[in-house]
mmCIF file of C-alpha atoms in Angstrom:
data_model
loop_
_atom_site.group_PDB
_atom_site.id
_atom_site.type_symbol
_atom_site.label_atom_id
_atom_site.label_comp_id
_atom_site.label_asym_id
_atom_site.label_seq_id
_atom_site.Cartn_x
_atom_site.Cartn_y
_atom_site.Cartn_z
ATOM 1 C CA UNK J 10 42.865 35.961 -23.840
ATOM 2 C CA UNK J 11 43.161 38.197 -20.575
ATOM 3 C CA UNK J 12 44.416 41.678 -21.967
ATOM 4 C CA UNK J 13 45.165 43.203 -18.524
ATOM 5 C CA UNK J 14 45.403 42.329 -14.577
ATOM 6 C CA UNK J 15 42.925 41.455 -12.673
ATOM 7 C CA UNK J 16 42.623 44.049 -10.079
ATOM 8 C CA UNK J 17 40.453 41.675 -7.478
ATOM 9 C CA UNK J 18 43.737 39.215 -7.770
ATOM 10 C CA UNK J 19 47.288 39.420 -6.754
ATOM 11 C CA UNK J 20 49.447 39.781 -9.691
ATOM 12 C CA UNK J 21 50.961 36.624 -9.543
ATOM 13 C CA UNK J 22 47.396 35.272 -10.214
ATOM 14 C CA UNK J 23 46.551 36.915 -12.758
ATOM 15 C CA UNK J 24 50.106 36.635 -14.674
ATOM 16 C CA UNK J 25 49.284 32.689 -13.733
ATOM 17 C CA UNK J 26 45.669 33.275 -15.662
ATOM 18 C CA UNK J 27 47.345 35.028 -18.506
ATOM 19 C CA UNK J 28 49.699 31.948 -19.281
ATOM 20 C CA UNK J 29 46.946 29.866 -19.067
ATOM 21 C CA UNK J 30 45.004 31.510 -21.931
ATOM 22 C CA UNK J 31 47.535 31.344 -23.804
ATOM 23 C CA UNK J 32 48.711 27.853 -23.388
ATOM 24 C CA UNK J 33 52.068 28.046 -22.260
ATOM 25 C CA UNK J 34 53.538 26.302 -19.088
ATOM 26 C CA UNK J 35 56.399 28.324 -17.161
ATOM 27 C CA UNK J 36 59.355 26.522 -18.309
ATOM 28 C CA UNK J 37 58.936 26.181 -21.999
ATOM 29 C CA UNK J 38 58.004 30.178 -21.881
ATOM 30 C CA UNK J 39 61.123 30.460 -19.933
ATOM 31 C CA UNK J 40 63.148 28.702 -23.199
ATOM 32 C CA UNK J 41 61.106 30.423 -25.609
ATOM 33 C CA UNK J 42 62.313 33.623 -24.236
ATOM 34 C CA UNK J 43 65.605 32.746 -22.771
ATOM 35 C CA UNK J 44 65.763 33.638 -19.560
ATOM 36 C CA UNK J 45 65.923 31.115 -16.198
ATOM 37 C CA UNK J 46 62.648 29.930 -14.914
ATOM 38 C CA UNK J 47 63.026 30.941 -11.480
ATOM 39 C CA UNK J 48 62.434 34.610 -12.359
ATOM 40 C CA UNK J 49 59.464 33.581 -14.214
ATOM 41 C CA UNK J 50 58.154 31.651 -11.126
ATOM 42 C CA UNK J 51 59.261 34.352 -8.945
ATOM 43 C CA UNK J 52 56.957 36.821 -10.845
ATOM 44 C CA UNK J 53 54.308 34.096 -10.858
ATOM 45 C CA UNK J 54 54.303 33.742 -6.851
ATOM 46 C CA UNK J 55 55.066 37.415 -5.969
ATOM 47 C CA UNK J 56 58.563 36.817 -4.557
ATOM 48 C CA UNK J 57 60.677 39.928 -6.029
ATOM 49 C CA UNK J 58 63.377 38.468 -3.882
ATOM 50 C CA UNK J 59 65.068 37.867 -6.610
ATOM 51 C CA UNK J 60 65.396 40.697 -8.361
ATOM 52 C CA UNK J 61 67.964 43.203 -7.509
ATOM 53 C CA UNK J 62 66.032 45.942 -8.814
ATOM 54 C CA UNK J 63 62.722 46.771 -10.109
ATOM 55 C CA UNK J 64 63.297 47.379 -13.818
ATOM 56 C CA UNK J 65 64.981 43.556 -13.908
ATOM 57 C CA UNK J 66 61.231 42.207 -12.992
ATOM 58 C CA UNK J 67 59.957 44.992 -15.940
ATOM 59 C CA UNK J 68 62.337 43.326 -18.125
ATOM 60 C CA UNK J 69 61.414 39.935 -17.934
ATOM 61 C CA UNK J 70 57.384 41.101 -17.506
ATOM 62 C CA UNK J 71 57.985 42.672 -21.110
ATOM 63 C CA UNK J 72 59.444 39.710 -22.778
ATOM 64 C CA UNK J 73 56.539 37.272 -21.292
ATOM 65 C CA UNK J 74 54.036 39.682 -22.639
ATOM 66 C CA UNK J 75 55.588 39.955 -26.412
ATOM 67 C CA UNK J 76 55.825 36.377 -26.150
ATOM 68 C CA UNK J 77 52.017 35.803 -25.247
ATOM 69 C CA UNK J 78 51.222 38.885 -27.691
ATOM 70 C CA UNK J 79 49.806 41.584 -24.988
ATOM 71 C CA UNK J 80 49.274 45.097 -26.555
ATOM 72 C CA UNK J 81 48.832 46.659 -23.098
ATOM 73 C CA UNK J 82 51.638 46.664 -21.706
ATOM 74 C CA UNK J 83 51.681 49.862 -19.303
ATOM 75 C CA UNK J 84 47.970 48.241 -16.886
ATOM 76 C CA UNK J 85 51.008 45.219 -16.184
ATOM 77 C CA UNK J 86 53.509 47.283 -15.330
ATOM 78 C CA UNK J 87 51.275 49.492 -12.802
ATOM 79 C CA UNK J 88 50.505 46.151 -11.519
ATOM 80 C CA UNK J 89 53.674 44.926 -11.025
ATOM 81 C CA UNK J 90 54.542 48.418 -9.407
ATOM 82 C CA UNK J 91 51.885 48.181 -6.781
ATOM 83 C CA UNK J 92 52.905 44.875 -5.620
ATOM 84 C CA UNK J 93 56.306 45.501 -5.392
ATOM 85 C CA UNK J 94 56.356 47.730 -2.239
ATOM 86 C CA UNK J 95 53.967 45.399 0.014
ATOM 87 C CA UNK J 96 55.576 42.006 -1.143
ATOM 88 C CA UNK J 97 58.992 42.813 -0.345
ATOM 89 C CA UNK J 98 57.750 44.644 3.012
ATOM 90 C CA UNK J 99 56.233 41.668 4.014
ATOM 91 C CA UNK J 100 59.864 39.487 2.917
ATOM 92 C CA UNK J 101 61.694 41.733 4.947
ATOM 93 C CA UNK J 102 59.139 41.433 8.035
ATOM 94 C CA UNK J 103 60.606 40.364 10.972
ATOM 95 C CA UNK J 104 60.446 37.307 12.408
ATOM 96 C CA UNK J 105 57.531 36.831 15.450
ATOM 97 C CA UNK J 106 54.897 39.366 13.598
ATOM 98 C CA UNK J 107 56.259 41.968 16.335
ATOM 99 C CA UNK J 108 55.272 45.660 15.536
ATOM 100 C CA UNK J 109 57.979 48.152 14.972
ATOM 101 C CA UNK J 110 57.417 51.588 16.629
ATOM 102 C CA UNK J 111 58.856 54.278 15.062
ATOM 103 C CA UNK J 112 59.061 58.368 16.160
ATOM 104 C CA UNK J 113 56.621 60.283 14.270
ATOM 105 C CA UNK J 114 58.391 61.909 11.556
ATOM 106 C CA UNK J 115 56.910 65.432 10.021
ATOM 107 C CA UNK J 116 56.612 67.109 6.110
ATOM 108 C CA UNK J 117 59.511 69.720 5.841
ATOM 109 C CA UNK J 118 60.862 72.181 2.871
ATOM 110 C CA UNK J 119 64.210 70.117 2.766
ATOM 111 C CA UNK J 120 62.592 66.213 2.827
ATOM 112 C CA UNK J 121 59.909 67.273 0.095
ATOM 113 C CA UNK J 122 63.211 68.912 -1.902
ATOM 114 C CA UNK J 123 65.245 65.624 -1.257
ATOM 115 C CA UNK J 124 61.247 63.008 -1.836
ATOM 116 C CA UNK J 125 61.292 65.253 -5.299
ATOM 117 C CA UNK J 126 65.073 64.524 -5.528
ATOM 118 C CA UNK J 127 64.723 60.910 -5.211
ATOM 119 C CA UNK J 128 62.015 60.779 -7.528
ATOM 120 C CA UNK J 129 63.509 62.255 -10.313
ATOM 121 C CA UNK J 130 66.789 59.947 -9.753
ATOM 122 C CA UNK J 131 64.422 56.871 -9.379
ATOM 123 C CA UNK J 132 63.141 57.707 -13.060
ATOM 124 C CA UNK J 133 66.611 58.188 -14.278
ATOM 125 C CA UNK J 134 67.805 55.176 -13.060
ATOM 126 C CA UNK J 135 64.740 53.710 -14.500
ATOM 127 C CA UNK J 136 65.502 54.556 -17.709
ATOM 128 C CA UNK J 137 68.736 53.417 -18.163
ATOM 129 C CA UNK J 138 68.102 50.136 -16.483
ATOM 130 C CA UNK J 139 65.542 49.949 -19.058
ATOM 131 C CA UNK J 140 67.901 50.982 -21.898
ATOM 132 C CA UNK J 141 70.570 48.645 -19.636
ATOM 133 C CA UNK J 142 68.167 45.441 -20.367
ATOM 134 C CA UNK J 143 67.767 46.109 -23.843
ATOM 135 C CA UNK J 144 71.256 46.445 -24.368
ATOM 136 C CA UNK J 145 71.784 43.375 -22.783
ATOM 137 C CA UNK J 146 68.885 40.902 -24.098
ATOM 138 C CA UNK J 147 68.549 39.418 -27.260
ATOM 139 C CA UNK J 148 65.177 40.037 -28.922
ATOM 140 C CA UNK J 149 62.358 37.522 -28.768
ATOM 141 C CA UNK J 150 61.761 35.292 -31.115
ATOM 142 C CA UNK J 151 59.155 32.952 -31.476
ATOM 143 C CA UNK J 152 58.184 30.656 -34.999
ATOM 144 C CA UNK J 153 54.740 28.911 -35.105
ATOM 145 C CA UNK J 154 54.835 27.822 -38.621
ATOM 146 C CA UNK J 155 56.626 25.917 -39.832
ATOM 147 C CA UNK J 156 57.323 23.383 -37.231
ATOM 148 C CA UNK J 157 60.633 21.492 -37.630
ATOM 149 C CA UNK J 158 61.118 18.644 -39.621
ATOM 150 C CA UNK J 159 57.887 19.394 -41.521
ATOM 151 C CA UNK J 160 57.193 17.546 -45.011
ATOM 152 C CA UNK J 161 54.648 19.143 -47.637
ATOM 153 C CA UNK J 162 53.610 18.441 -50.756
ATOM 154 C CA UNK J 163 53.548 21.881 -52.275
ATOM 155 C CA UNK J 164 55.831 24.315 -53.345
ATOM 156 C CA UNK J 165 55.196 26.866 -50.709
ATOM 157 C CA UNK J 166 54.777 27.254 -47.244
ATOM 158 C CA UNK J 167 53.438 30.368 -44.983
ATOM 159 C CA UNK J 168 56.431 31.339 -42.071
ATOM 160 C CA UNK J 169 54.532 32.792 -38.817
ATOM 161 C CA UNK J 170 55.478 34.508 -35.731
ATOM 162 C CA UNK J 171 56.276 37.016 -33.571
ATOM 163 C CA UNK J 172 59.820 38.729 -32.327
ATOM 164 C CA UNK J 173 60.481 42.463 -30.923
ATOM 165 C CA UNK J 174 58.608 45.186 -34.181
ATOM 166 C CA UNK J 175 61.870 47.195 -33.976
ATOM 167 C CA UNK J 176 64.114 44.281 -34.678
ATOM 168 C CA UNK J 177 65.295 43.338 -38.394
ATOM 169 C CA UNK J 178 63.608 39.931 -39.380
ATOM 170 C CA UNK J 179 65.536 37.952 -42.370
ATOM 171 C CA UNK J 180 65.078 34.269 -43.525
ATOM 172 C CA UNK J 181 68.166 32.924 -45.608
ATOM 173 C CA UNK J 182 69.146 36.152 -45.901
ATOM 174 C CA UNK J 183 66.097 37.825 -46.564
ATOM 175 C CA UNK J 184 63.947 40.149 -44.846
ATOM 176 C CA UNK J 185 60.893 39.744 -43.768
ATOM 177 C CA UNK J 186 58.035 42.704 -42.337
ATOM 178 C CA UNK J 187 57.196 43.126 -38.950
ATOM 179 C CA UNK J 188 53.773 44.447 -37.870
ATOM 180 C CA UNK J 189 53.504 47.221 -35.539
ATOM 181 C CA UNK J 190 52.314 44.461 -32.829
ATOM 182 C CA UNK J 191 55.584 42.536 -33.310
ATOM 183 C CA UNK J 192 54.106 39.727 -35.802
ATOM 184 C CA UNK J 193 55.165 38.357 -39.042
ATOM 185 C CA UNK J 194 53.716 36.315 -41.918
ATOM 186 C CA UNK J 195 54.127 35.264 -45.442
ATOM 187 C CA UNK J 196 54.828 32.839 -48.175
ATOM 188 C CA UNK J 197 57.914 31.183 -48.606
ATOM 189 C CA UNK J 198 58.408 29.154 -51.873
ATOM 190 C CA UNK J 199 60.472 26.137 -51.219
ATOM 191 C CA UNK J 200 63.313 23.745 -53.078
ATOM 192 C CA UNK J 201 62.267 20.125 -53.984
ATOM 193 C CA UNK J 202 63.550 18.307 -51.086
ATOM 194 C CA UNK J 203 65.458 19.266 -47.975
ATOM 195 C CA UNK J 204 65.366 23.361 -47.215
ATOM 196 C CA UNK J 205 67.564 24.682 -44.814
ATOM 197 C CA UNK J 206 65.302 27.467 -43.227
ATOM 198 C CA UNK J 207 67.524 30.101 -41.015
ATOM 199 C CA UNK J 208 65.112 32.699 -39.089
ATOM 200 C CA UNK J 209 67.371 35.621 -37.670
ATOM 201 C CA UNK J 210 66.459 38.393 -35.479
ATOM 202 C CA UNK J 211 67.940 41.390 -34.666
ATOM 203 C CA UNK J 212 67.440 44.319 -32.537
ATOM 204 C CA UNK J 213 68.885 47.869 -32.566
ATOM 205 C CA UNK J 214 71.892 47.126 -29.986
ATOM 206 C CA UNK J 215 73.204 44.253 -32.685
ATOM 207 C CA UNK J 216 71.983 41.584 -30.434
ATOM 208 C CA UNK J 217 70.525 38.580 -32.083
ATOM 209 C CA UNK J 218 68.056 35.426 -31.973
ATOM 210 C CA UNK J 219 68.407 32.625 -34.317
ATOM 211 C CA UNK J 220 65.850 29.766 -35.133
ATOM 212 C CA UNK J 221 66.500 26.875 -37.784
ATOM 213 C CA UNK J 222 64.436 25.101 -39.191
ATOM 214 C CA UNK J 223 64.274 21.945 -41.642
ATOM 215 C CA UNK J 224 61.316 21.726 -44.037
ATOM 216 C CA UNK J 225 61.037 18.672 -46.830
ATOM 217 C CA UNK J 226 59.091 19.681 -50.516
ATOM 218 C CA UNK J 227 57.934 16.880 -52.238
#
């Protein structure tokens, strides 16, 4: 699977290249994770139109790449970063191609004190937007075994998948371990016929993902 960006391709393309190692089309990623496909296709054709700042694009960029289990996260975000500024430039151009002359401006003691100013706001804000969508979201949580409606013939099945590593994972009440990548798996015995099988997530803010599942023992 492709770990990080390709830096000879926009980052639309490679996000597009990532998915497709990993097997998932746009819109059932966009259910698995809970969020509304258009920001997932806006990331996947470089239109940050649609974000109304920055750290909403990181957000969802996080949850795609916890859902398609990528360790390095921080080579995506610089990617994202460096195709923010010319995407929108060129969204905002105006219309005809027509240059726009402006007077030549010059380095002074004040604008480097205000450029360091902004800076260190932009990281602030940064940080609690980040903190803001955390808040805000409910962790990721995604089962691959068992499917639903699944009948076996033996008394115990394995339970896989992946959610946020410093959420609380229980099933029917009882906890399961979370790897430091995010994953979880073990064996689950099982009730002769119908079990119920209640997968519950939850993060540090309280906020919550559930996943049921129905599993027959015969």
């Amino acid at each position: 699977m492709t770990e990080a960006p390709d830096q000879n391709k926009k980052f639309g393309a490679s996000l597009r290249a990532l998915l497709a190692d990993a097997g998932l089309a746009p819109e059932l990623l966009a259910r698995e994770i809970r969020i509304s496909p258009k920001y997932i296709d806006a990331l996947l054709a470089d239109d940050f139109s649609v974000f109304g700042a920055k750290v909403y694009a990181q957000g969802v960029l996080k949850k795609i790449l916890l859902a398609v289990r990528v360790e390095d996260h921080s080579s995506w975000m610089e990617a994202l970063h460096r195709s923010w500024g010319p995407s929108l430039t060129l969204a905002r151009a105006r219309p005809g191609g027509s240059a726009i002359i402006r007077p030549m401006t010059y380095v002074t003691p004040a604008r480097t004190a205000l450029g360091i100013g902004g800076v260190a706001l932009a990281g602030f804000l940064f940080l609690v937007g980040a903190r803001l969508v955390d808040f805000t979201s409910s962790p990721p949580l995604l089962l691959e075994e068992p499917s639903d409606g699944a009948v076996v013939r033996q008394p115990g099945i394995v339970v896989r998948g992946r959610t946020e590593k410093e959420s609380k994972l229980t099933i029917n009440g009882r906890e399961l371990t979370i790897d430091a990548s995010g994953g979880f798996g073990e064996r689950l015995e099982l009730q002769p016929g119908l079990n119920r099988l209640e997968f519950l997530a939850e993060n540090r803010f309280g906020k919550t993902s559930r996943i049921i599942r129905y599993v027959a023992a015969e």
